[in-house]
XYZ file of C-alpha atoms in Angstrom:
98
model
C 4.578 -1.823 -12.812
C 2.075 -4.563 -13.108
C -1.589 -3.858 -12.847
C -1.857 -5.963 -9.603
C 0.479 -3.346 -8.115
C -1.118 -0.395 -9.271
C -4.538 -1.602 -7.874
C -2.682 -2.227 -4.482
C -1.183 1.427 -4.344
C -4.237 3.150 -5.301
C -7.266 1.858 -3.258
C -10.052 4.459 -4.469
C -10.460 7.907 -5.464
C -11.882 10.548 -2.669
C -14.986 12.080 -3.773
C -15.734 15.351 -1.455
C -16.450 19.180 -1.694
C -12.533 19.849 -0.895
C -11.630 17.432 -3.504
C -14.000 18.869 -6.173
C -12.677 22.609 -5.147
C -9.276 21.386 -5.837
C -9.933 19.857 -9.127
C -11.505 23.103 -10.210
C -8.706 25.454 -8.764
C -5.309 23.799 -8.922
C -5.946 20.370 -11.224
C -5.477 18.141 -8.031
C -6.951 14.818 -7.113
C -7.768 13.055 -4.101
C -6.810 9.275 -3.578
C -7.038 6.624 -0.818
C -3.639 4.805 -0.977
C -1.625 1.828 0.608
C -0.359 2.973 3.673
C 3.001 1.653 2.644
C 3.145 3.701 -0.886
C 5.714 6.150 -1.480
C 5.236 9.371 -3.571
C 6.913 7.631 -6.702
C 4.754 4.788 -6.418
C 1.680 7.213 -6.373
C 3.071 9.224 -9.393
C 3.990 5.782 -11.563
C 0.641 4.019 -10.807
C -1.641 7.501 -11.664
C 0.648 8.190 -14.678
C -0.088 4.448 -15.927
C -3.756 3.933 -14.885
C -4.792 6.977 -16.437
C -2.197 8.007 -19.163
C -1.544 11.568 -17.697
C 1.462 13.481 -16.671
C 1.917 14.041 -13.198
C 3.232 17.310 -11.660
C 3.535 16.508 -7.993
C 2.193 14.103 -5.229
C 1.666 15.153 -1.553
C 0.897 12.565 0.917
C -0.724 12.299 4.060
C -1.095 9.964 7.060
C -4.678 10.529 8.166
C -5.105 9.064 11.986
C -8.159 6.973 12.903
C -10.892 8.270 14.893
C -11.537 7.020 18.409
C -15.484 6.190 18.496
C -17.547 4.457 21.125
C -19.970 1.947 20.292
C -22.263 0.680 23.315
C -20.280 2.136 25.714
C -17.246 0.522 24.439
C -13.963 2.720 23.243
C -13.157 1.461 19.960
C -10.480 3.049 17.212
C -10.771 3.525 13.111
C -7.909 2.400 11.619
C -5.081 4.798 10.256
C -5.012 5.369 6.664
C -2.844 7.496 3.926
C -4.312 9.978 1.185
C -2.524 11.392 -1.885
C -3.223 14.597 -3.397
C -2.142 14.120 -7.236
C -1.389 17.687 -9.309
C -1.420 17.036 -13.124
C 0.159 18.947 -15.774
C -1.867 21.743 -17.210
C -4.710 20.785 -19.867
C -4.998 16.992 -18.206
C -7.854 15.730 -16.476
C -9.114 12.271 -15.093
C -12.712 11.556 -14.766
C -13.017 9.860 -11.529
C -16.691 9.071 -11.266
C -16.009 6.655 -14.244
C -13.193 4.566 -12.742
C -15.051 4.841 -9.280
């Protein structure tokens, strides 16, 4: 997998309280990924980019919120996120790569 394809699959790490709790409890990391990315794409991209062993990948489609702006209805775009669980004893420094 080329570097360009890896960067197209993995958009950015998601930093949140839930993500921090998942890192501590179950060694999971959360990434925003391309809407066309599969679990296999995400696994290969994380393993190559961070040099770690991925045990499991769960992918979630997030629906965009409906918002109003100056009494006009609008909608944010849908996006996709991936929960990546690493092998025991491995970690990613997402703050250094963010």
